[in-house]
PDB file of C-alpha atoms in Angstrom:
ATOM      1  CA  UNK J   1     -11.869  -7.414 -13.925  1.00  0.00           C
ATOM      2  CA  UNK J   2     -13.573  -4.949 -11.204  1.00  0.00           C
ATOM      3  CA  UNK J   3     -11.499  -3.545  -9.433  1.00  0.00           C
ATOM      4  CA  UNK J   4     -11.753  -4.119  -4.933  1.00  0.00           C
ATOM      5  CA  UNK J   5     -14.345  -2.479  -3.790  1.00  0.00           C
ATOM      6  CA  UNK J   6     -14.751  -1.225  -0.171  1.00  0.00           C
ATOM      7  CA  UNK J   7     -18.099  -0.372   1.549  1.00  0.00           C
ATOM      8  CA  UNK J   8     -18.637   2.286   2.936  1.00  0.00           C
ATOM      9  CA  UNK J   9     -16.890   5.249   1.546  1.00  0.00           C
ATOM     10  CA  UNK J  10     -16.313   7.838   3.987  1.00  0.00           C
ATOM     11  CA  UNK J  11     -17.476   7.538   8.201  1.00  0.00           C
ATOM     12  CA  UNK J  12     -18.333   9.100  11.235  1.00  0.00           C
ATOM     13  CA  UNK J  13     -18.210   8.055  14.875  1.00  0.00           C
ATOM     14  CA  UNK J  14     -17.827   8.925  18.485  1.00  0.00           C
ATOM     15  CA  UNK J  15     -14.931   7.566  20.779  1.00  0.00           C
ATOM     16  CA  UNK J  16     -16.510   3.931  22.549  1.00  0.00           C
ATOM     17  CA  UNK J  17     -18.419   3.528  19.734  1.00  0.00           C
ATOM     18  CA  UNK J  18     -17.067   0.333  17.147  1.00  0.00           C
ATOM     19  CA  UNK J  19     -17.229   0.061  13.299  1.00  0.00           C
ATOM     20  CA  UNK J  20     -17.085  -2.499  10.278  1.00  0.00           C
ATOM     21  CA  UNK J  21     -15.351  -1.847   8.027  1.00  0.00           C
ATOM     22  CA  UNK J  22     -16.233  -4.278   4.511  1.00  0.00           C
ATOM     23  CA  UNK J  23     -13.638  -5.367   1.894  1.00  0.00           C
ATOM     24  CA  UNK J  24     -14.381  -7.760  -1.693  1.00  0.00           C
ATOM     25  CA  UNK J  25     -11.634  -7.728  -3.379  1.00  0.00           C
ATOM     26  CA  UNK J  26     -10.937  -8.893  -7.488  1.00  0.00           C
ATOM     27  CA  UNK J  27     -12.612 -11.860  -8.825  1.00  0.00           C
ATOM     28  CA  UNK J  28     -10.171 -14.878  -8.010  1.00  0.00           C
ATOM     29  CA  UNK J  29      -8.002 -13.572  -5.067  1.00  0.00           C
ATOM     30  CA  UNK J  30      -7.469 -15.334  -2.260  1.00  0.00           C
ATOM     31  CA  UNK J  31      -5.562 -12.791  -0.247  1.00  0.00           C
ATOM     32  CA  UNK J  32      -7.254 -10.075   2.008  1.00  0.00           C
ATOM     33  CA  UNK J  33      -5.130  -7.475   3.707  1.00  0.00           C
ATOM     34  CA  UNK J  34      -6.105  -4.641   5.662  1.00  0.00           C
ATOM     35  CA  UNK J  35      -3.238  -0.711   6.072  1.00  0.00           C
ATOM     36  CA  UNK J  36      -4.334   1.410   8.637  1.00  0.00           C
ATOM     37  CA  UNK J  37      -2.855   4.993   6.671  1.00  0.00           C
ATOM     38  CA  UNK J  38      -2.191   8.231   8.715  1.00  0.00           C
ATOM     39  CA  UNK J  39       0.142  11.578   7.699  1.00  0.00           C
ATOM     40  CA  UNK J  40       2.273  10.436  10.791  1.00  0.00           C
ATOM     41  CA  UNK J  41       2.554   6.492  10.791  1.00  0.00           C
ATOM     42  CA  UNK J  42       2.269   6.382   7.204  1.00  0.00           C
ATOM     43  CA  UNK J  43       1.209   2.344   5.690  1.00  0.00           C
ATOM     44  CA  UNK J  44       0.852   0.162   8.141  1.00  0.00           C
ATOM     45  CA  UNK J  45       0.024  -3.443   8.194  1.00  0.00           C
ATOM     46  CA  UNK J  46      -2.950  -5.120   9.936  1.00  0.00           C
ATOM     47  CA  UNK J  47      -3.609  -8.541   9.057  1.00  0.00           C
ATOM     48  CA  UNK J  48      -3.568 -10.670   5.277  1.00  0.00           C
ATOM     49  CA  UNK J  49      -6.172 -13.508   5.726  1.00  0.00           C
ATOM     50  CA  UNK J  50      -6.120 -16.299   3.234  1.00  0.00           C
ATOM     51  CA  UNK J  51      -8.530 -18.899   2.966  1.00  0.00           C
ATOM     52  CA  UNK J  52     -10.710 -17.830   5.900  1.00  0.00           C
ATOM     53  CA  UNK J  53      -8.063 -17.661   8.075  1.00  0.00           C
ATOM     54  CA  UNK J  54      -5.545 -15.535   9.737  1.00  0.00           C
ATOM     55  CA  UNK J  55      -2.353 -15.648   8.106  1.00  0.00           C
ATOM     56  CA  UNK J  56      -0.478 -12.174   9.033  1.00  0.00           C
ATOM     57  CA  UNK J  57      -0.713  -9.518  11.576  1.00  0.00           C
ATOM     58  CA  UNK J  58       0.977  -7.123  12.167  1.00  0.00           C
ATOM     59  CA  UNK J  59       1.496  -4.992  15.495  1.00  0.00           C
ATOM     60  CA  UNK J  60      -2.321  -3.693  16.642  1.00  0.00           C
ATOM     61  CA  UNK J  61      -4.373  -3.592  19.839  1.00  0.00           C
ATOM     62  CA  UNK J  62      -6.605  -6.588  19.634  1.00  0.00           C
ATOM     63  CA  UNK J  63      -9.303  -4.071  19.664  1.00  0.00           C
ATOM     64  CA  UNK J  64      -8.557  -4.171  15.636  1.00  0.00           C
ATOM     65  CA  UNK J  65      -9.533  -7.945  14.468  1.00  0.00           C
ATOM     66  CA  UNK J  66     -10.674  -9.118  11.284  1.00  0.00           C
ATOM     67  CA  UNK J  67     -11.823 -11.781   9.445  1.00  0.00           C
ATOM     68  CA  UNK J  68     -12.813 -13.500   6.095  1.00  0.00           C
ATOM     69  CA  UNK J  69     -16.084 -14.789   4.206  1.00  0.00           C
ATOM     70  CA  UNK J  70     -15.803 -17.618   1.903  1.00  0.00           C
ATOM     71  CA  UNK J  71     -15.867 -15.788  -0.727  1.00  0.00           C
ATOM     72  CA  UNK J  72     -13.155 -13.720  -0.257  1.00  0.00           C
ATOM     73  CA  UNK J  73     -15.203 -10.652   0.971  1.00  0.00           C
ATOM     74  CA  UNK J  74     -13.354  -9.558   4.531  1.00  0.00           C
ATOM     75  CA  UNK J  75     -14.335  -7.334   7.200  1.00  0.00           C
ATOM     76  CA  UNK J  76     -12.609  -5.835   9.454  1.00  0.00           C
ATOM     77  CA  UNK J  77     -14.021  -4.676  12.818  1.00  0.00           C
ATOM     78  CA  UNK J  78     -12.450  -1.937  15.359  1.00  0.00           C
ATOM     79  CA  UNK J  79     -13.825  -1.467  19.028  1.00  0.00           C
ATOM     80  CA  UNK J  80     -14.066   1.077  21.204  1.00  0.00           C
ATOM     81  CA  UNK J  81     -12.637   3.394  19.005  1.00  0.00           C
ATOM     82  CA  UNK J  82     -10.533   6.187  20.184  1.00  0.00           C
ATOM     83  CA  UNK J  83      -9.505   9.668  18.721  1.00  0.00           C
ATOM     84  CA  UNK J  84      -6.067   7.803  16.984  1.00  0.00           C
ATOM     85  CA  UNK J  85      -7.601   5.290  15.361  1.00  0.00           C
ATOM     86  CA  UNK J  86      -8.908   8.673  13.128  1.00  0.00           C
ATOM     87  CA  UNK J  87      -7.098   6.827   8.594  1.00  0.00           C
ATOM     88  CA  UNK J  88      -7.861   6.229   5.654  1.00  0.00           C
ATOM     89  CA  UNK J  89      -8.010   2.127   5.999  1.00  0.00           C
ATOM     90  CA  UNK J  90      -6.751   0.185   3.083  1.00  0.00           C
ATOM     91  CA  UNK J  91      -7.802  -3.709   1.467  1.00  0.00           C
ATOM     92  CA  UNK J  92      -5.492  -4.449  -0.724  1.00  0.00           C
ATOM     93  CA  UNK J  93      -5.500  -8.216  -2.388  1.00  0.00           C
ATOM     94  CA  UNK J  94      -4.210 -10.418  -4.750  1.00  0.00           C
ATOM     95  CA  UNK J  95      -4.257 -13.882  -6.530  1.00  0.00           C
ATOM     96  CA  UNK J  96      -2.399 -15.515  -3.002  1.00  0.00           C
ATOM     97  CA  UNK J  97       0.603 -14.822  -1.392  1.00  0.00           C
ATOM     98  CA  UNK J  98       0.123 -11.597  -0.077  1.00  0.00           C
ATOM     99  CA  UNK J  99       3.745  -9.393  -1.486  1.00  0.00           C
ATOM    100  CA  UNK J 100       5.918 -11.266  -2.643  1.00  0.00           C
ATOM    101  CA  UNK J 101       5.928 -12.596  -6.567  1.00  0.00           C
ATOM    102  CA  UNK J 102       1.968 -11.335  -6.541  1.00  0.00           C
ATOM    103  CA  UNK J 103       0.745  -7.621  -7.233  1.00  0.00           C
ATOM    104  CA  UNK J 104      -1.075  -6.734  -4.342  1.00  0.00           C
ATOM    105  CA  UNK J 105      -4.200  -4.252  -5.628  1.00  0.00           C
ATOM    106  CA  UNK J 106      -5.492  -1.335  -3.574  1.00  0.00           C
ATOM    107  CA  UNK J 107      -9.267  -0.465  -2.853  1.00  0.00           C
ATOM    108  CA  UNK J 108      -9.968   2.853  -2.247  1.00  0.00           C
ATOM    109  CA  UNK J 109     -10.072   3.169   0.922  1.00  0.00           C
ATOM    110  CA  UNK J 110     -12.587   4.160   3.798  1.00  0.00           C
ATOM    111  CA  UNK J 111     -12.310   7.112   5.663  1.00  0.00           C
ATOM    112  CA  UNK J 112     -12.667   6.788   9.663  1.00  0.00           C
ATOM    113  CA  UNK J 113     -13.269   9.978  11.924  1.00  0.00           C
ATOM    114  CA  UNK J 114     -13.979   9.389  15.089  1.00  0.00           C
ATOM    115  CA  UNK J 115     -14.906  12.432  16.578  1.00  0.00           C
TER     116      UNK J 115
ATOM    117  CA  UNK R   1      13.742  -6.837   9.708  1.00  0.00           C
ATOM    118  CA  UNK R   2      12.636  -5.620   5.571  1.00  0.00           C
ATOM    119  CA  UNK R   3      12.958  -1.767   5.984  1.00  0.00           C
ATOM    120  CA  UNK R   4      12.532   1.071   3.082  1.00  0.00           C
ATOM    121  CA  UNK R   5      13.714   4.644   2.826  1.00  0.00           C
ATOM    122  CA  UNK R   6      12.665   7.068   0.948  1.00  0.00           C
ATOM    123  CA  UNK R   7      14.367   9.585   0.442  1.00  0.00           C
ATOM    124  CA  UNK R   8      12.420  13.440   0.624  1.00  0.00           C
ATOM    125  CA  UNK R   9       9.063  14.059   1.758  1.00  0.00           C
ATOM    126  CA  UNK R  10       9.332  16.014  -0.808  1.00  0.00           C
ATOM    127  CA  UNK R  11      10.263  16.788  -4.197  1.00  0.00           C
ATOM    128  CA  UNK R  12       8.998  19.666  -6.015  1.00  0.00           C
ATOM    129  CA  UNK R  13       9.808  19.592 -10.527  1.00  0.00           C
ATOM    130  CA  UNK R  14       8.209  21.813 -13.027  1.00  0.00           C
ATOM    131  CA  UNK R  15       6.254  20.503 -15.969  1.00  0.00           C
ATOM    132  CA  UNK R  16       7.970  18.622 -18.423  1.00  0.00           C
ATOM    133  CA  UNK R  17      11.133  18.630 -16.287  1.00  0.00           C
ATOM    134  CA  UNK R  18      12.895  14.767 -15.194  1.00  0.00           C
ATOM    135  CA  UNK R  19      11.356  12.882 -12.037  1.00  0.00           C
ATOM    136  CA  UNK R  20      13.353  11.450  -9.896  1.00  0.00           C
ATOM    137  CA  UNK R  21      12.473   9.149  -6.412  1.00  0.00           C
ATOM    138  CA  UNK R  22      14.409   7.799  -3.896  1.00  0.00           C
ATOM    139  CA  UNK R  23      13.974   4.394  -2.372  1.00  0.00           C
ATOM    140  CA  UNK R  24      16.693   2.643  -0.651  1.00  0.00           C
ATOM    141  CA  UNK R  25      16.041  -1.020   0.732  1.00  0.00           C
ATOM    142  CA  UNK R  26      17.591  -3.218   3.309  1.00  0.00           C
ATOM    143  CA  UNK R  27      17.914  -6.571   3.033  1.00  0.00           C
ATOM    144  CA  UNK R  28      20.152  -9.142   2.985  1.00  0.00           C
ATOM    145  CA  UNK R  29      18.408 -10.909  -0.192  1.00  0.00           C
ATOM    146  CA  UNK R  30      17.020 -10.502  -3.301  1.00  0.00           C
ATOM    147  CA  UNK R  31      14.073  -8.865  -2.274  1.00  0.00           C
ATOM    148  CA  UNK R  32      10.412  -8.227  -4.746  1.00  0.00           C
ATOM    149  CA  UNK R  33      10.291  -4.108  -4.797  1.00  0.00           C
ATOM    150  CA  UNK R  34       6.801  -2.363  -6.164  1.00  0.00           C
ATOM    151  CA  UNK R  35       6.184   1.412  -6.764  1.00  0.00           C
ATOM    152  CA  UNK R  36       2.742   2.671  -6.071  1.00  0.00           C
ATOM    153  CA  UNK R  37       1.319   5.440  -6.300  1.00  0.00           C
ATOM    154  CA  UNK R  38      -2.016   7.393  -5.070  1.00  0.00           C
ATOM    155  CA  UNK R  39      -4.021  10.385  -5.789  1.00  0.00           C
ATOM    156  CA  UNK R  40      -5.751  12.036  -3.077  1.00  0.00           C
ATOM    157  CA  UNK R  41      -8.783  10.215  -1.699  1.00  0.00           C
ATOM    158  CA  UNK R  42      -8.051   7.117  -3.606  1.00  0.00           C
ATOM    159  CA  UNK R  43      -6.070   3.739  -2.743  1.00  0.00           C
ATOM    160  CA  UNK R  44      -2.709   3.171  -4.042  1.00  0.00           C
ATOM    161  CA  UNK R  45      -2.270   2.247  -7.420  1.00  0.00           C
ATOM    162  CA  UNK R  46       0.614  -0.730  -9.152  1.00  0.00           C
ATOM    163  CA  UNK R  47       3.293   1.034 -11.557  1.00  0.00           C
ATOM    164  CA  UNK R  48       5.521  -0.627 -11.410  1.00  0.00           C
ATOM    165  CA  UNK R  49       7.647  -4.290  -9.632  1.00  0.00           C
ATOM    166  CA  UNK R  50      11.229  -6.399 -10.109  1.00  0.00           C
ATOM    167  CA  UNK R  51      10.666  -9.166  -8.791  1.00  0.00           C
ATOM    168  CA  UNK R  52      13.657 -11.000 -11.099  1.00  0.00           C
ATOM    169  CA  UNK R  53      15.847 -10.896 -14.302  1.00  0.00           C
ATOM    170  CA  UNK R  54      16.247  -7.641 -15.961  1.00  0.00           C
ATOM    171  CA  UNK R  55      16.870  -5.205 -13.316  1.00  0.00           C
ATOM    172  CA  UNK R  56      15.357  -1.906 -16.138  1.00  0.00           C
ATOM    173  CA  UNK R  57      11.839  -2.120 -15.175  1.00  0.00           C
ATOM    174  CA  UNK R  58       8.959  -0.100 -17.428  1.00  0.00           C
ATOM    175  CA  UNK R  59       5.947   0.424 -15.972  1.00  0.00           C
ATOM    176  CA  UNK R  60       2.877   3.233 -16.215  1.00  0.00           C
ATOM    177  CA  UNK R  61       2.574   5.917 -18.073  1.00  0.00           C
ATOM    178  CA  UNK R  62       6.132   6.602 -18.648  1.00  0.00           C
ATOM    179  CA  UNK R  63       7.962   5.375 -15.213  1.00  0.00           C
ATOM    180  CA  UNK R  64      10.467   3.630 -14.863  1.00  0.00           C
ATOM    181  CA  UNK R  65      13.276   2.400 -11.806  1.00  0.00           C
ATOM    182  CA  UNK R  66      16.395   0.444 -11.941  1.00  0.00           C
ATOM    183  CA  UNK R  67      17.260  -2.073  -9.910  1.00  0.00           C
ATOM    184  CA  UNK R  68      20.454  -1.772  -8.391  1.00  0.00           C
ATOM    185  CA  UNK R  69      21.278  -4.577  -5.810  1.00  0.00           C
ATOM    186  CA  UNK R  70      24.715  -3.312  -4.679  1.00  0.00           C
ATOM    187  CA  UNK R  71      23.135   0.317  -3.994  1.00  0.00           C
ATOM    188  CA  UNK R  72      19.811  -1.327  -2.096  1.00  0.00           C
ATOM    189  CA  UNK R  73      17.906   1.093  -4.100  1.00  0.00           C
ATOM    190  CA  UNK R  74      14.956   0.931  -6.524  1.00  0.00           C
ATOM    191  CA  UNK R  75      15.008   4.601  -8.183  1.00  0.00           C
ATOM    192  CA  UNK R  76      11.542   5.966 -10.056  1.00  0.00           C
ATOM    193  CA  UNK R  77      12.180   7.898 -13.051  1.00  0.00           C
ATOM    194  CA  UNK R  78      10.833   9.879 -14.984  1.00  0.00           C
ATOM    195  CA  UNK R  79      11.531  11.329 -18.149  1.00  0.00           C
ATOM    196  CA  UNK R  80       9.138  14.406 -18.253  1.00  0.00           C
ATOM    197  CA  UNK R  81       6.811  15.284 -15.674  1.00  0.00           C
ATOM    198  CA  UNK R  82       3.216  16.310 -16.562  1.00  0.00           C
ATOM    199  CA  UNK R  83       1.061  18.234 -14.415  1.00  0.00           C
ATOM    200  CA  UNK R  84      -1.044  14.795 -13.682  1.00  0.00           C
ATOM    201  CA  UNK R  85       1.188  13.081 -11.574  1.00  0.00           C
ATOM    202  CA  UNK R  86       1.117  15.513  -9.253  1.00  0.00           C
ATOM    203  CA  UNK R  87       0.770  12.713  -6.445  1.00  0.00           C
ATOM    204  CA  UNK R  88       1.770  10.850  -3.519  1.00  0.00           C
ATOM    205  CA  UNK R  89       4.858   8.086  -4.678  1.00  0.00           C
ATOM    206  CA  UNK R  90       5.325   4.529  -2.850  1.00  0.00           C
ATOM    207  CA  UNK R  91       8.327   2.497  -2.460  1.00  0.00           C
ATOM    208  CA  UNK R  92       7.894  -0.829  -1.334  1.00  0.00           C
ATOM    209  CA  UNK R  93       9.495  -4.129  -0.431  1.00  0.00           C
ATOM    210  CA  UNK R  94       8.669  -8.292   0.774  1.00  0.00           C
ATOM    211  CA  UNK R  95      10.200 -10.939   0.493  1.00  0.00           C
ATOM    212  CA  UNK R  96      13.242 -10.592   2.562  1.00  0.00           C
ATOM    213  CA  UNK R  97      13.495 -12.550   5.360  1.00  0.00           C
ATOM    214  CA  UNK R  98      10.294 -14.935   4.714  1.00  0.00           C
ATOM    215  CA  UNK R  99       8.000 -12.350   4.873  1.00  0.00           C
ATOM    216  CA  UNK R 100       5.594 -11.855   2.254  1.00  0.00           C
ATOM    217  CA  UNK R 101       3.914  -9.232   3.468  1.00  0.00           C
ATOM    218  CA  UNK R 102       5.316  -5.597   2.106  1.00  0.00           C
ATOM    219  CA  UNK R 103       6.584  -2.971   3.399  1.00  0.00           C
ATOM    220  CA  UNK R 104       6.406   0.670   2.171  1.00  0.00           C
ATOM    221  CA  UNK R 105       8.390   3.358   2.757  1.00  0.00           C
ATOM    222  CA  UNK R 106       6.989   6.415   4.106  1.00  0.00           C
ATOM    223  CA  UNK R 107       5.836   8.135   0.559  1.00  0.00           C
ATOM    224  CA  UNK R 108       7.234  11.049  -1.280  1.00  0.00           C
ATOM    225  CA  UNK R 109       4.302  13.969  -2.587  1.00  0.00           C
ATOM    226  CA  UNK R 110       5.444  15.080  -5.952  1.00  0.00           C
ATOM    227  CA  UNK R 111       5.200  18.775  -6.832  1.00  0.00           C
ATOM    228  CA  UNK R 112       4.573  19.911 -10.045  1.00  0.00           C
ATOM    229  CA  UNK R 113       4.907  23.106 -10.870  1.00  0.00           C
ATOM    230  CA  UNK R 114       3.325  25.003 -14.431  1.00  0.00           C
TER     231      UNK R 114
END
């Protein structure tokens, strides 16, 4: 089975722009979660989607949004980029439950740099 | 709220020595516990997980961890370190307080000296 894929792997944007990141989960996985990883804050949960619905949300401003399509692929969008948004954005998929009994499988991440 | 504390942001060992990475969690109910490894510029890879049953969990690459409820700990060990073990290790907890979203520790960087 193919693993979780994320595109693009690297991205450079300037302040004020917006960006869309894409994640394709493992086939059959219905839950997709997004995390932001920075040296200062570590791994922080952004949101989780299940069956095209946002099921859980972390403590991030409304500039961060996401969606999930019927084939479970997910996108996250960040509008009005700030320097502090520079981070590695990780997507993780699981069969049904994010965390819990199910294991989350992570993609390689998208490295976003905001100049 | 659930939380995870990883003691030591950096751990340095010699090749062939015992690896011990510490993880303590806060929870009032039996949690689900995970250890992940992250190599540079890569995502997280699951090493092992504890859900129920045997408290000694064996994972990939020779790693194992023991769930100790009385100590609220889930320390990761490997008898003999290899150079390829150098990476960032994350402990995570989920399933407490009705939340299935995992909470991750800040990570421990394992440095292996030849």
